[in-house]
Amino acid sequence: MTVTVAADERLIRIGEVARGAGVSVRAVRYYEQQGLLIAERSPSGQRLYRQDAIPLVRFFQQMFAAGLTSRRISELLPCWDSGHTDAEQRAMLRAERERLQSKIDDLQAALDHLDEVIAITDTHP
Amino acid sequence: MTVTVAADERLIRIGEVARGAGVSVRAVRYYEQQGLLIAERSPSGQRLYRQDAIPLVRFFQQMFAAGLTSRRISELLPCWDSGHTDAEQRAMLRAERERLQSKIDDLQAALDHLDEVIAITDTHP
DNA sequence: CTTGCCTCTGACGCCAGCGTCAGGTTTTAG
DNA sequence: CTAAAACCTGACGCTGGCGTCAGAGGCAAG
């Protein structure tokens, strides 16, 4: 008979989350305001997070870099928060995937273009 | 003895540039304001462009998508306008290339992450 | 001439993701 | 105990690439 050990329940405050994820404290508060990140509160009102808030914030950054808005992200959060996803959400996921893929293609084209320019200016000073 | 024929000197107006490049008229005016695009003027004050303004505007769009600001682009324009480039400009070109490359890498990582999520939500409805 | 489309110059608006300042409470280190 | 560091809630500011409205002039066609 084993006891259910809640795997490290130590809660951390906002500064630690921010440093851990490499963003500002202001940014973390903003994410909460946008409904991306829910925090418990200490009796005195300070935000308390679980450690997995750090990779979550990193994930947000990744999605922002991918051009998703906080609204979009919040709409898609249930997809990995809970296990259940409806057809609409999966369609949104795929749509965002397509957008991202074509964006990468565009950037690759821009990179190629830039490389051409570099090659010319190097061999042709 | 041949005569130097200025290869199709027909000038076009701003609307044609905009339609040709797939941007708004307002955008083209904005590029001029930012020093990206210089236009001649008709006696009545209308902007007149050469045809190569169209691929140029497309190029701007590509660079914007790559995250370059109009200021950066204007600083780098001499690199392919004239043939001459100094060491500083080539360094800037390379720096932007690096930024762009790492940005593409980030986006690729985001795409991979998104694909994971899609795989999970598909096999695990 | 006039109709209708194109162009012009300002100048304000917008959006997203924060930065930043103000003014106050809480936690921690010595 | 006290000072410093960290946290809190507003609320305004900023940036960039345009959108958009206002009011006025230019230009080919019928």
XYZ file of C-alpha atoms (C1' of nucleotides) in Angstrom:
310
model
C 0.000 0.000 0.000
C 1.531 3.263 -1.133
C 0.731 6.799 -0.267
C -0.055 9.236 -3.056
C 2.799 11.678 -2.934
C 1.983 14.872 -4.734
C 5.206 15.150 -6.706
C 6.841 18.256 -5.221
C 4.004 20.587 -4.356
C 6.314 23.491 -3.606
C 4.755 26.618 -4.984
C 6.797 29.459 -6.411
C 6.200 33.143 -6.703
C 6.022 35.277 -9.785
C 9.644 36.380 -9.807
C 10.875 32.814 -9.928
C 8.518 32.016 -12.775
C 9.709 35.059 -14.688
C 13.397 34.327 -14.188
C 12.870 30.668 -14.930
C 11.152 31.342 -18.208
C 13.270 34.324 -19.157
C 10.504 36.891 -19.283
C 9.547 39.908 -17.204
C 7.294 39.839 -14.177
C 5.016 42.199 -16.045
C 4.687 39.665 -18.834
C 3.583 36.928 -16.442
C 0.920 39.197 -14.950
C -0.193 40.007 -18.466
C -0.611 36.338 -19.277
C -2.868 35.957 -16.298
C -4.883 38.958 -17.384
C -5.330 37.318 -20.782
C -6.535 34.107 -19.194
C -3.479 32.072 -20.099
C -2.188 31.410 -16.629
C -4.185 30.925 -13.455
C -2.450 31.481 -10.148
C -3.426 30.640 -6.628
C -3.115 33.414 -4.143
C -1.414 33.481 -0.794
C -3.433 34.931 2.109
C -1.726 38.252 1.484
C -2.631 38.225 -2.168
C 0.617 37.145 -3.789
C 0.453 34.898 -6.806
C 1.582 31.307 -6.320
C 2.442 29.021 -9.195
C 3.352 25.408 -9.649
C 6.715 24.688 -11.261
C 5.131 23.639 -14.510
C 4.175 27.255 -14.990
C 7.728 27.811 -16.203
C 7.634 25.482 -19.215
C 4.124 26.728 -19.854
C 5.314 30.314 -20.101
C 8.131 29.186 -22.382
C 5.492 27.547 -24.518
C 3.525 30.792 -24.665
C 6.641 32.574 -25.859
C 7.090 29.979 -28.538
C 3.535 30.435 -29.713
C 3.852 34.218 -29.680
C 6.937 33.880 -31.834
C 4.849 31.709 -34.105
C 2.401 34.566 -34.469
C -0.439 33.262 -32.327
C -2.294 35.836 -30.283
C -2.994 35.331 -26.619
C -6.655 34.939 -27.479
C -5.890 32.126 -29.894
C -3.681 30.421 -27.359
C -6.333 30.668 -24.674
C -8.834 29.107 -27.044
C -6.492 26.226 -27.679
C -5.350 25.698 -24.110
C -8.025 23.087 -23.332
C -6.400 20.903 -26.004
C -3.578 19.917 -23.713
C -4.905 21.016 -20.364
C -7.660 18.455 -20.421
C -7.351 15.405 -22.604
C -10.566 16.115 -24.444
C -10.701 18.007 -27.704
C -13.638 18.592 -29.976
C -13.523 18.701 -33.734
C -13.524 22.486 -33.851
C -10.449 22.757 -31.704
C -8.581 20.198 -33.749
C -9.486 22.139 -36.858
C -8.084 25.283 -35.267
C -4.905 23.468 -34.358
C -4.472 22.338 -37.907
C -5.237 25.781 -39.310
C -2.594 27.316 -37.080
C -0.191 24.616 -38.141
C -0.737 25.526 -41.771
C -0.292 29.208 -41.107
C 2.907 28.510 -39.275
C 4.222 26.235 -41.983
C 3.648 28.776 -44.719
C 5.189 31.450 -42.544
C 8.294 29.338 -42.160
C 8.388 28.880 -45.910
C 8.152 32.636 -46.398
C 10.970 33.233 -43.984
C 13.072 30.598 -45.670
C 12.540 32.379 -48.970
C 13.566 35.643 -47.351
C 16.655 33.958 -45.968
C 17.570 32.645 -49.375
C 17.101 36.102 -50.816
C 19.327 37.553 -48.123
C 21.958 34.917 -48.781
C 21.999 35.857 -52.427
C 22.592 39.467 -51.524
C 25.377 38.454 -49.170
C 27.000 36.316 -51.808
C 26.906 39.148 -54.311
C 28.272 41.776 -51.962
C 31.027 39.398 -50.867
C 32.286 38.378 -54.282
C 31.617 41.815 -55.673
C 32.938 44.354 -53.218
C 26.774 51.319 -83.824
C 23.819 50.780 -81.571
C 21.741 53.225 -79.686
C 21.345 52.785 -75.939
C 17.700 51.977 -75.497
C 16.530 52.583 -71.997
C 14.704 49.289 -71.572
C 11.048 50.355 -71.307
C 11.057 53.650 -69.518
C 7.314 53.701 -69.086
C 6.523 55.056 -65.653
C 3.633 53.846 -63.596
C 1.565 55.458 -60.902
C 1.104 54.415 -57.339
C -2.047 52.360 -57.840
C -0.378 50.105 -60.342
C 2.561 49.575 -58.032
C 0.223 48.713 -55.181
C -1.853 46.267 -57.210
C 1.237 44.765 -58.758
C 2.871 44.085 -55.445
C -0.318 43.178 -53.613
C -0.220 45.922 -51.019
C -2.272 49.035 -50.353
C -1.605 52.446 -51.784
C -1.187 53.665 -48.269
C 1.595 51.165 -47.732
C 3.515 52.413 -50.757
C 3.272 55.991 -49.544
C 4.452 54.817 -46.156
C 7.531 53.207 -47.712
C 8.415 56.500 -49.314
C 7.968 58.275 -46.012
C 10.374 55.785 -44.454
C 12.938 56.405 -47.150
C 12.599 53.011 -48.781
C 11.209 54.102 -52.112
C 11.937 57.287 -54.010
C 9.454 58.430 -56.618
C 9.647 61.007 -59.324
C 6.796 63.441 -59.490
C 4.644 64.475 -62.384
C 4.143 68.214 -62.889
C 0.896 67.923 -60.974
C 2.590 66.174 -58.063
C 1.643 62.577 -58.678
C 4.192 59.890 -57.852
C 5.771 58.096 -60.790
C 7.626 54.820 -60.421
C 9.636 52.548 -62.653
C 8.412 48.998 -63.035
C 11.119 47.592 -60.834
C 9.386 49.292 -57.945
C 7.002 46.332 -57.895
C 9.544 43.584 -57.143
C 11.197 46.020 -54.757
C 8.006 46.420 -52.775
C 7.609 42.651 -52.740
C 11.078 42.443 -51.362
C 10.183 44.889 -48.605
C 7.243 42.720 -47.674
C 9.506 39.729 -47.476
C 11.899 41.566 -45.198
C 9.063 42.796 -43.003
C 7.896 39.235 -42.660
C 11.444 38.386 -41.690
C 11.191 40.876 -38.850
C 13.342 43.661 -40.275
C 12.158 47.188 -39.555
C 11.901 49.791 -42.274
C 14.832 51.596 -40.711
C 17.001 48.497 -40.961
C 15.996 47.964 -44.543
C 16.760 51.543 -45.440
C 20.196 51.178 -43.873
C 20.835 48.096 -45.973
C 19.411 49.381 -49.233
C 22.759 50.718 -50.485
C 23.988 47.099 -50.457
C 22.144 46.302 -53.647
C 21.271 49.747 -54.928
C 24.856 50.610 -55.581
C 27.445 47.891 -56.045
C 29.590 49.164 -53.218
C 29.328 47.849 -49.678
C 31.526 48.656 -46.747
C 32.496 46.251 -44.012
C 29.904 47.619 -41.616
C 27.039 46.975 -43.986
C 28.179 43.453 -44.691
C 28.356 42.850 -40.975
C 24.784 44.094 -40.635
C 23.688 41.803 -43.431
C 25.247 38.870 -41.691
C 23.783 39.830 -38.342
C 20.307 39.997 -39.852
C 20.919 36.688 -41.514
C 21.748 35.137 -38.153
C 18.695 36.650 -36.517
C 16.529 35.328 -39.279
C 18.067 31.885 -39.133
C 17.524 31.565 -35.410
C 14.001 32.856 -35.828
C 13.308 30.155 -38.362
C 14.725 27.620 -35.960
C 12.431 28.904 -33.223
C 9.432 28.671 -35.496
C 10.407 25.183 -36.520
C 10.572 24.197 -32.868
C 7.145 25.725 -32.338
C 5.850 23.796 -35.318
C 7.239 20.564 -33.943
C 5.622 21.326 -30.608
C 2.325 21.994 -32.314
C 2.616 18.768 -34.268
C 3.107 16.853 -31.044
C -0.036 18.358 -29.635
C -1.923 17.507 -32.798
C -0.685 13.934 -32.722
C -1.739 13.537 -29.116
C -5.191 15.036 -29.581
C -5.717 12.908 -32.671
C -4.753 9.541 -31.236
C -6.207 10.417 -27.855
C -9.627 11.995 -28.458
C -19.035 69.966 -68.945
C -19.531 66.556 -65.896
C -19.143 62.020 -64.174
C -16.231 58.921 -61.987
C -11.966 57.151 -60.759
C -7.272 58.123 -59.246
C -4.249 60.805 -56.681
C -2.661 64.232 -53.183
C -1.545 65.915 -48.136
C -2.287 65.773 -43.354
C -3.676 63.668 -39.252
C -5.796 60.529 -36.085
C -6.744 55.410 -34.932
C -5.498 50.656 -33.975
C -3.598 46.472 -32.043
C -0.615 43.377 -29.189
C 2.635 42.637 -25.923
C 4.462 44.357 -22.913
C 7.574 48.818 -20.311
C 7.224 51.891 -16.847
C 5.937 54.946 -13.234
C 3.183 55.708 -8.821
C 2.130 54.522 -4.380
C 1.356 51.010 -1.214
C 1.976 46.080 1.318
C 4.759 41.827 2.303
C 8.582 38.920 2.749
C 13.284 38.115 3.684
C 18.140 39.041 5.301
C 21.081 40.711 8.757
C 13.921 45.873 14.339
C 14.992 47.648 10.093
C 16.276 48.026 5.476
C 16.172 45.972 1.135
C 13.994 43.242 -2.082
C 9.963 41.421 -3.901
C 5.189 41.785 -4.562
C 0.574 44.171 -5.324
C -3.017 47.150 -8.223
C -4.060 50.507 -11.486
C -3.122 53.173 -15.424
C -0.700 55.451 -19.086
C 3.033 54.949 -22.854
C 5.346 52.896 -26.673
C 6.341 50.700 -31.194
C 5.462 49.602 -36.309
C 2.988 49.064 -40.200
C -0.286 50.399 -41.820
C -6.212 51.634 -42.013
C -9.120 55.247 -42.492
C -11.412 59.527 -42.789
C -11.426 64.511 -44.526
C -11.097 67.728 -48.002
C -9.179 68.970 -52.382
C -7.083 68.487 -56.973
C -6.069 65.780 -61.570
C -7.451 63.229 -65.851
C -9.620 60.247 -69.604
C -14.486 59.338 -71.511
C -18.889 60.438 -73.145
